[in-house]
Amino acid sequence: MKKYIYIACISLFMISCGSGSDSETTPETNLAPTAPLLALPANVSLCMSNLVNFQWEKSTDKNNDAITYSIQISTDNQFTQIVKTTEIIATNFSVTLDKGKSYYWRVKATDTKNLSSDYSSVYSFYTEGVVAGNHLPFAPELVAPTLNSMLNSGVITLSWNAADVDKDDILVYDVYLGTTNPPTQKVTTNQLSKTFDVSTNSSTNYYWKVVVKDNKGGEVIGQIWSFKTN
């Protein structure tokens, strides 16, 4: 009798302490949503009203999580002077902005597990002033070298982008470069090219900026960028 009771206890123990492989499931890996694609206002556009409607395409989430969007609107393309930040579920948003100014905007998506996409690309637009006239160029956008990057010394190519809503305007550039912040030495003036080669020394911090000018007297001073040399 004792033998049978012992076997029964062993059987119950094996049932209760089994591997559980049949009942356990592997947790699903959470993935970030895709970055939103911007629609309106289009890049480098002129908004005739300062009540601006922003629209973007819906992001996708492989886990089918609900998504919220964070939109940032700034007066500079590095987003250090943000004038509006809003989190919404919809893929559109309207706001009244100052007239006669250039703005930059971007959007990112966040799921319910607080995992976010990268920010979208940055779009720029201009709000029409009270009286139509010449519009200032947009601030230059950094292309290369990457901000705060470490590079081999020697000849380094500085590269940037710039645009103007006045399509017939001709843009020229002044470039400032130096080892102090802000840079004060102008190394080229009124050049048409959006690249400039500079000779650098080793183990040095460099700071540079670009001034964009149109042929109607408009001028915009870009932000200061930097890089280091080995």
PDB file of C-alpha atoms in Angstrom:
ATOM      1  CA  MET A   1       0.000   0.000   0.000  1.00  0.00           C
ATOM      2  CA  LYS A   2       2.806   2.404   0.851  1.00  0.00           C
ATOM      3  CA  LYS A   3       4.456   1.647  -2.495  1.00  0.00           C
ATOM      4  CA  TYR A   4       1.380   2.750  -4.419  1.00  0.00           C
ATOM      5  CA  ILE A   5       1.011   5.929  -2.406  1.00  0.00           C
ATOM      6  CA  TYR A   6       4.647   6.832  -3.120  1.00  0.00           C
ATOM      7  CA  ILE A   7       4.219   6.323  -6.870  1.00  0.00           C
ATOM      8  CA  ALA A   8       1.054   8.423  -6.843  1.00  0.00           C
ATOM      9  CA  CYS A   9       2.882  11.250  -5.094  1.00  0.00           C
ATOM     10  CA  ILE A  10       5.709  11.090  -7.654  1.00  0.00           C
ATOM     11  CA  SER A  11       3.164  11.275 -10.483  1.00  0.00           C
ATOM     12  CA  LEU A  12       1.428  14.295  -8.975  1.00  0.00           C
ATOM     13  CA  PHE A  13       4.774  16.022  -8.456  1.00  0.00           C
ATOM     14  CA  MET A  14       5.756  15.486 -12.083  1.00  0.00           C
ATOM     15  CA  ILE A  15       2.445  16.901 -13.279  1.00  0.00           C
ATOM     16  CA  SER A  16       2.628  19.972 -11.051  1.00  0.00           C
ATOM     17  CA  CYS A  17       6.325  20.670 -11.701  1.00  0.00           C
ATOM     18  CA  GLY A  18       6.547  19.866 -15.388  1.00  0.00           C
ATOM     19  CA  SER A  19       8.520  21.995 -17.816  1.00  0.00           C
ATOM     20  CA  GLY A  20       5.449  24.025 -18.745  1.00  0.00           C
ATOM     21  CA  SER A  21       6.710  24.377 -22.275  1.00  0.00           C
ATOM     22  CA  ASP A  22       3.233  23.802 -23.656  1.00  0.00           C
ATOM     23  CA  SER A  23       1.703  26.677 -21.654  1.00  0.00           C
ATOM     24  CA  GLU A  24       4.517  29.265 -21.790  1.00  0.00           C
ATOM     25  CA  THR A  25       4.636  31.775 -24.667  1.00  0.00           C
ATOM     26  CA  THR A  26       7.502  33.943 -25.802  1.00  0.00           C
ATOM     27  CA  PRO A  27       6.759  37.637 -25.151  1.00  0.00           C
ATOM     28  CA  GLU A  28       6.299  39.642 -28.318  1.00  0.00           C
ATOM     29  CA  THR A  29       9.134  42.064 -29.029  1.00  0.00           C
ATOM     30  CA  ASN A  30       7.900  45.620 -29.121  1.00  0.00           C
ATOM     31  CA  LEU A  31       8.946  47.581 -32.198  1.00  0.00           C
ATOM     32  CA  ALA A  32       8.906  51.326 -32.672  1.00  0.00           C
ATOM     33  CA  PRO A  33       6.423  52.875 -35.098  1.00  0.00           C
ATOM     34  CA  THR A  34       7.655  54.124 -38.438  1.00  0.00           C
ATOM     35  CA  ALA A  35       8.603  57.787 -38.720  1.00  0.00           C
ATOM     36  CA  PRO A  36       5.769  59.942 -40.081  1.00  0.00           C
ATOM     37  CA  LEU A  37       5.925  61.271 -43.639  1.00  0.00           C
ATOM     38  CA  LEU A  38       5.160  64.988 -43.806  1.00  0.00           C
ATOM     39  CA  ALA A  39       2.569  66.286 -46.267  1.00  0.00           C
ATOM     40  CA  LEU A  40       1.430  69.885 -45.674  1.00  0.00           C
ATOM     41  CA  PRO A  41       2.679  72.527 -45.654  1.00  0.00           C
ATOM     42  CA  ALA A  42       5.054  71.281 -48.318  1.00  0.00           C
ATOM     43  CA  ASN A  43       8.748  71.840 -47.914  1.00  0.00           C
ATOM     44  CA  VAL A  44       9.993  75.330 -48.876  1.00  0.00           C
ATOM     45  CA  SER A  45       6.462  76.640 -49.309  1.00  0.00           C
ATOM     46  CA  LEU A  46       4.723  79.980 -48.822  1.00  0.00           C
ATOM     47  CA  CYS A  47       1.588  79.922 -46.659  1.00  0.00           C
ATOM     48  CA  MET A  48      -0.757  82.742 -47.655  1.00  0.00           C
ATOM     49  CA  SER A  49      -2.464  82.583 -44.250  1.00  0.00           C
ATOM     50  CA  ASN A  50      -0.784  82.488 -40.872  1.00  0.00           C
ATOM     51  CA  LEU A  51      -3.414  79.965 -39.733  1.00  0.00           C
ATOM     52  CA  VAL A  52      -1.385  76.960 -40.805  1.00  0.00           C
ATOM     53  CA  ASN A  53      -2.781  73.448 -41.186  1.00  0.00           C
ATOM     54  CA  PHE A  54      -0.192  70.671 -40.703  1.00  0.00           C
ATOM     55  CA  GLN A  55      -0.796  67.220 -42.150  1.00  0.00           C
ATOM     56  CA  TRP A  56       1.252  64.025 -42.253  1.00  0.00           C
ATOM     57  CA  GLU A  57       0.767  60.396 -43.188  1.00  0.00           C
ATOM     58  CA  LYS A  58      -0.168  57.853 -40.544  1.00  0.00           C
ATOM     59  CA  SER A  59       2.699  55.836 -39.089  1.00  0.00           C
ATOM     60  CA  THR A  60       2.529  52.042 -38.934  1.00  0.00           C
ATOM     61  CA  ASP A  61       3.207  49.844 -35.923  1.00  0.00           C
ATOM     62  CA  LYS A  62       3.975  46.135 -36.370  1.00  0.00           C
ATOM     63  CA  ASN A  63       2.565  45.427 -32.895  1.00  0.00           C
ATOM     64  CA  ASN A  64      -0.663  47.242 -33.753  1.00  0.00           C
ATOM     65  CA  ASP A  65      -0.156  49.572 -30.806  1.00  0.00           C
ATOM     66  CA  ALA A  66      -2.051  52.837 -30.667  1.00  0.00           C
ATOM     67  CA  ILE A  67       0.079  55.788 -31.780  1.00  0.00           C
ATOM     68  CA  THR A  68       0.351  59.381 -30.642  1.00  0.00           C
ATOM     69  CA  TYR A  69       2.219  62.063 -32.546  1.00  0.00           C
ATOM     70  CA  SER A  70       4.448  64.839 -31.274  1.00  0.00           C
ATOM     71  CA  ILE A  71       4.736  67.841 -33.592  1.00  0.00           C
ATOM     72  CA  GLN A  72       7.390  70.507 -33.105  1.00  0.00           C
ATOM     73  CA  ILE A  73       7.360  73.926 -34.790  1.00  0.00           C
ATOM     74  CA  SER A  74      10.428  76.122 -34.548  1.00  0.00           C
ATOM     75  CA  THR A  75      11.885  79.312 -35.969  1.00  0.00           C
ATOM     76  CA  ASP A  76      15.249  77.603 -36.508  1.00  0.00           C
ATOM     77  CA  ASN A  77      16.115  74.343 -38.207  1.00  0.00           C
ATOM     78  CA  GLN A  78      18.055  73.027 -35.190  1.00  0.00           C
ATOM     79  CA  PHE A  79      14.892  73.308 -33.041  1.00  0.00           C
ATOM     80  CA  THR A  80      16.479  75.384 -30.319  1.00  0.00           C
ATOM     81  CA  GLN A  81      13.748  78.045 -30.635  1.00  0.00           C
ATOM     82  CA  ILE A  82      10.585  75.963 -30.514  1.00  0.00           C
ATOM     83  CA  VAL A  83       7.365  77.981 -30.640  1.00  0.00           C
ATOM     84  CA  LYS A  84       4.907  75.077 -30.397  1.00  0.00           C
ATOM     85  CA  THR A  85       4.965  71.437 -29.273  1.00  0.00           C
ATOM     86  CA  THR A  86       1.803  69.351 -29.255  1.00  0.00           C
ATOM     87  CA  GLU A  87       0.978  65.670 -28.749  1.00  0.00           C
ATOM     88  CA  ILE A  88      -2.118  64.442 -30.571  1.00  0.00           C
ATOM     89  CA  ILE A  89      -3.699  61.233 -31.879  1.00  0.00           C
ATOM     90  CA  ALA A  90      -4.814  62.728 -35.194  1.00  0.00           C
ATOM     91  CA  THR A  91      -2.553  63.207 -38.207  1.00  0.00           C
ATOM     92  CA  ASN A  92      -3.349  66.882 -38.623  1.00  0.00           C
ATOM     93  CA  PHE A  93      -3.042  70.002 -36.513  1.00  0.00           C
ATOM     94  CA  SER A  94      -3.768  73.715 -37.008  1.00  0.00           C
ATOM     95  CA  VAL A  95      -2.185  76.692 -35.279  1.00  0.00           C
ATOM     96  CA  THR A  96      -1.945  80.452 -35.810  1.00  0.00           C
ATOM     97  CA  LEU A  97       1.632  81.684 -36.207  1.00  0.00           C
ATOM     98  CA  ASP A  98       3.229  85.091 -36.636  1.00  0.00           C
ATOM     99  CA  LYS A  99       3.141  86.615 -40.109  1.00  0.00           C
ATOM    100  CA  GLY A 100       6.218  87.208 -42.198  1.00  0.00           C
ATOM    101  CA  LYS A 101       8.422  84.532 -40.599  1.00  0.00           C
ATOM    102  CA  SER A 102      10.138  81.343 -41.656  1.00  0.00           C
ATOM    103  CA  TYR A 103       9.298  78.186 -39.700  1.00  0.00           C
ATOM    104  CA  TYR A 104      10.491  74.595 -39.506  1.00  0.00           C
ATOM    105  CA  TRP A 105       8.478  71.556 -38.418  1.00  0.00           C
ATOM    106  CA  ARG A 106       8.866  67.849 -37.749  1.00  0.00           C
ATOM    107  CA  VAL A 107       6.832  64.983 -36.244  1.00  0.00           C
ATOM    108  CA  LYS A 108       7.608  61.741 -34.424  1.00  0.00           C
ATOM    109  CA  ALA A 109       5.369  58.804 -33.476  1.00  0.00           C
ATOM    110  CA  THR A 110       5.188  57.087 -30.061  1.00  0.00           C
ATOM    111  CA  ASP A 111       3.379  53.840 -29.216  1.00  0.00           C
ATOM    112  CA  THR A 112       1.555  52.899 -26.009  1.00  0.00           C
ATOM    113  CA  LYS A 113       4.725  51.257 -24.658  1.00  0.00           C
ATOM    114  CA  ASN A 114       6.527  54.611 -24.929  1.00  0.00           C
ATOM    115  CA  LEU A 115       8.750  53.526 -27.811  1.00  0.00           C
ATOM    116  CA  SER A 116       9.232  56.326 -30.337  1.00  0.00           C
ATOM    117  CA  SER A 117      10.220  56.558 -33.976  1.00  0.00           C
ATOM    118  CA  ASP A 118      12.889  58.897 -35.239  1.00  0.00           C
ATOM    119  CA  TYR A 119      11.715  62.369 -36.080  1.00  0.00           C
ATOM    120  CA  SER A 120      10.510  62.861 -39.609  1.00  0.00           C
ATOM    121  CA  SER A 121      12.489  64.912 -42.071  1.00  0.00           C
ATOM    122  CA  VAL A 122      12.360  68.671 -41.407  1.00  0.00           C
ATOM    123  CA  TYR A 123      10.117  70.822 -43.630  1.00  0.00           C
ATOM    124  CA  SER A 124      10.322  74.599 -43.885  1.00  0.00           C
ATOM    125  CA  PHE A 125       7.679  77.172 -44.810  1.00  0.00           C
ATOM    126  CA  TYR A 126       7.116  80.915 -44.731  1.00  0.00           C
ATOM    127  CA  THR A 127       4.029  82.764 -43.495  1.00  0.00           C
ATOM    128  CA  GLU A 128       3.067  85.638 -45.775  1.00  0.00           C
ATOM    129  CA  GLY A 129       3.393  89.103 -44.301  1.00  0.00           C
ATOM    130  CA  VAL A 130       0.773  91.848 -44.378  1.00  0.00           C
ATOM    131  CA  VAL A 131       2.262  93.193 -47.605  1.00  0.00           C
ATOM    132  CA  ALA A 132       3.748  90.808 -50.124  1.00  0.00           C
ATOM    133  CA  GLY A 133       7.405  91.498 -50.896  1.00  0.00           C
ATOM    134  CA  ASN A 134      10.773  89.863 -50.770  1.00  0.00           C
ATOM    135  CA  HIS A 135      10.991  86.893 -48.427  1.00  0.00           C
ATOM    136  CA  LEU A 136      14.141  86.125 -46.525  1.00  0.00           C
ATOM    137  CA  PRO A 137      15.963  82.904 -47.408  1.00  0.00           C
ATOM    138  CA  PHE A 138      15.573  79.968 -45.073  1.00  0.00           C
ATOM    139  CA  ALA A 139      18.399  79.294 -42.635  1.00  0.00           C
ATOM    140  CA  PRO A 140      21.130  77.082 -44.096  1.00  0.00           C
ATOM    141  CA  GLU A 141      20.972  73.362 -43.346  1.00  0.00           C
ATOM    142  CA  LEU A 142      24.079  71.429 -42.364  1.00  0.00           C
ATOM    143  CA  VAL A 143      25.171  68.674 -44.780  1.00  0.00           C
ATOM    144  CA  ALA A 144      28.780  67.942 -43.818  1.00  0.00           C
ATOM    145  CA  PRO A 145      30.746  67.452 -41.719  1.00  0.00           C
ATOM    146  CA  THR A 146      28.326  66.018 -39.178  1.00  0.00           C
ATOM    147  CA  LEU A 147      27.842  68.234 -36.143  1.00  0.00           C
ATOM    148  CA  ASN A 148      30.583  67.698 -33.510  1.00  0.00           C
ATOM    149  CA  SER A 149      32.224  64.996 -35.634  1.00  0.00           C
ATOM    150  CA  MET A 150      35.875  63.934 -35.329  1.00  0.00           C
ATOM    151  CA  LEU A 151      37.806  64.151 -38.621  1.00  0.00           C
ATOM    152  CA  ASN A 152      41.316  63.636 -39.895  1.00  0.00           C
ATOM    153  CA  SER A 153      43.132  66.936 -40.279  1.00  0.00           C
ATOM    154  CA  GLY A 154      43.953  68.306 -43.719  1.00  0.00           C
ATOM    155  CA  VAL A 155      41.558  69.594 -46.368  1.00  0.00           C
ATOM    156  CA  ILE A 156      37.921  69.274 -45.232  1.00  0.00           C
ATOM    157  CA  THR A 157      34.909  70.106 -47.376  1.00  0.00           C
ATOM    158  CA  LEU A 158      32.189  72.154 -45.701  1.00  0.00           C
ATOM    159  CA  SER A 159      28.777  71.570 -47.240  1.00  0.00           C
ATOM    160  CA  TRP A 160      25.289  72.990 -46.652  1.00  0.00           C
ATOM    161  CA  ASN A 161      21.853  73.474 -48.243  1.00  0.00           C
ATOM    162  CA  ALA A 162      19.728  76.606 -48.518  1.00  0.00           C
ATOM    163  CA  ALA A 163      16.423  77.596 -50.121  1.00  0.00           C
ATOM    164  CA  ASP A 164      14.129  80.569 -50.718  1.00  0.00           C
ATOM    165  CA  VAL A 165      10.372  80.672 -51.396  1.00  0.00           C
ATOM    166  CA  ASP A 166      11.066  83.384 -53.976  1.00  0.00           C
ATOM    167  CA  LYS A 167      12.058  80.950 -56.699  1.00  0.00           C
ATOM    168  CA  ASP A 168      13.690  83.599 -58.882  1.00  0.00           C
ATOM    169  CA  ASP A 169      16.048  84.799 -56.148  1.00  0.00           C
ATOM    170  CA  ILE A 170      19.757  84.094 -56.559  1.00  0.00           C
ATOM    171  CA  LEU A 171      21.412  82.954 -53.339  1.00  0.00           C
ATOM    172  CA  VAL A 172      25.039  83.585 -52.417  1.00  0.00           C
ATOM    173  CA  TYR A 173      26.964  82.616 -49.316  1.00  0.00           C
ATOM    174  CA  ASP A 174      29.510  84.005 -46.874  1.00  0.00           C
ATOM    175  CA  VAL A 175      31.345  81.414 -44.783  1.00  0.00           C
ATOM    176  CA  TYR A 176      32.939  82.106 -41.404  1.00  0.00           C
ATOM    177  CA  LEU A 177      35.442  79.674 -39.872  1.00  0.00           C
ATOM    178  CA  GLY A 178      37.603  79.825 -36.759  1.00  0.00           C
ATOM    179  CA  THR A 179      38.844  78.118 -33.622  1.00  0.00           C
ATOM    180  CA  THR A 180      36.762  80.329 -31.320  1.00  0.00           C
ATOM    181  CA  ASN A 181      33.016  80.362 -30.799  1.00  0.00           C
ATOM    182  CA  PRO A 182      31.571  82.341 -32.504  1.00  0.00           C
ATOM    183  CA  PRO A 183      33.861  82.309 -35.552  1.00  0.00           C
ATOM    184  CA  THR A 184      34.782  85.790 -36.773  1.00  0.00           C
ATOM    185  CA  GLN A 185      37.007  85.158 -39.784  1.00  0.00           C
ATOM    186  CA  LYS A 186      35.188  85.329 -43.132  1.00  0.00           C
ATOM    187  CA  VAL A 187      36.897  82.788 -45.408  1.00  0.00           C
ATOM    188  CA  THR A 188      34.762  83.327 -48.519  1.00  0.00           C
ATOM    189  CA  THR A 189      32.286  85.988 -49.681  1.00  0.00           C
ATOM    190  CA  ASN A 190      29.322  85.949 -52.069  1.00  0.00           C
ATOM    191  CA  GLN A 191      30.065  82.521 -53.471  1.00  0.00           C
ATOM    192  CA  LEU A 192      27.398  80.616 -55.425  1.00  0.00           C
ATOM    193  CA  SER A 193      28.573  77.114 -54.495  1.00  0.00           C
ATOM    194  CA  LYS A 194      27.190  75.387 -51.413  1.00  0.00           C
ATOM    195  CA  THR A 195      30.539  73.782 -50.594  1.00  0.00           C
ATOM    196  CA  PHE A 196      33.867  75.199 -49.487  1.00  0.00           C
ATOM    197  CA  ASP A 197      37.209  73.476 -48.870  1.00  0.00           C
ATOM    198  CA  VAL A 198      39.231  74.485 -45.809  1.00  0.00           C
ATOM    199  CA  SER A 199      42.706  73.489 -44.611  1.00  0.00           C
ATOM    200  CA  THR A 200      42.778  72.348 -40.985  1.00  0.00           C
ATOM    201  CA  ASN A 201      45.373  71.593 -38.333  1.00  0.00           C
ATOM    202  CA  SER A 202      45.470  68.522 -36.112  1.00  0.00           C
ATOM    203  CA  SER A 203      43.947  68.359 -32.612  1.00  0.00           C
ATOM    204  CA  THR A 204      41.837  71.477 -33.095  1.00  0.00           C
ATOM    205  CA  ASN A 205      38.214  72.455 -32.499  1.00  0.00           C
ATOM    206  CA  TYR A 206      36.679  74.357 -35.410  1.00  0.00           C
ATOM    207  CA  TYR A 207      33.505  76.446 -35.528  1.00  0.00           C
ATOM    208  CA  TRP A 208      31.790  77.661 -38.688  1.00  0.00           C
ATOM    209  CA  LYS A 209      28.625  79.300 -39.939  1.00  0.00           C
ATOM    210  CA  VAL A 210      27.065  80.327 -43.231  1.00  0.00           C
ATOM    211  CA  VAL A 211      25.315  83.603 -44.060  1.00  0.00           C
ATOM    212  CA  VAL A 212      22.727  83.230 -46.841  1.00  0.00           C
ATOM    213  CA  LYS A 213      21.952  86.301 -48.957  1.00  0.00           C
ATOM    214  CA  ASP A 214      19.511  86.825 -51.806  1.00  0.00           C
ATOM    215  CA  ASN A 215      19.807  89.346 -54.621  1.00  0.00           C
ATOM    216  CA  LYS A 216      17.123  91.599 -53.116  1.00  0.00           C
ATOM    217  CA  GLY A 217      18.894  92.456 -49.889  1.00  0.00           C
ATOM    218  CA  GLY A 218      17.582  89.586 -47.768  1.00  0.00           C
ATOM    219  CA  GLU A 219      20.115  88.034 -45.408  1.00  0.00           C
ATOM    220  CA  VAL A 220      19.930  85.198 -42.864  1.00  0.00           C
ATOM    221  CA  ILE A 221      22.753  84.246 -40.497  1.00  0.00           C
ATOM    222  CA  GLY A 222      23.012  80.510 -39.938  1.00  0.00           C
ATOM    223  CA  GLN A 223      23.645  78.747 -36.673  1.00  0.00           C
ATOM    224  CA  ILE A 224      27.136  77.819 -35.534  1.00  0.00           C
ATOM    225  CA  TRP A 225      28.339  74.304 -36.363  1.00  0.00           C
ATOM    226  CA  SER A 226      31.485  72.596 -35.119  1.00  0.00           C
ATOM    227  CA  PHE A 227      33.857  69.708 -35.733  1.00  0.00           C
ATOM    228  CA  LYS A 228      37.153  68.424 -34.328  1.00  0.00           C
ATOM    229  CA  THR A 229      40.334  67.134 -35.943  1.00  0.00           C
ATOM    230  CA  ASN A 230      42.560  64.255 -34.829  1.00  0.00           C
TER     231      ASN A 230
END
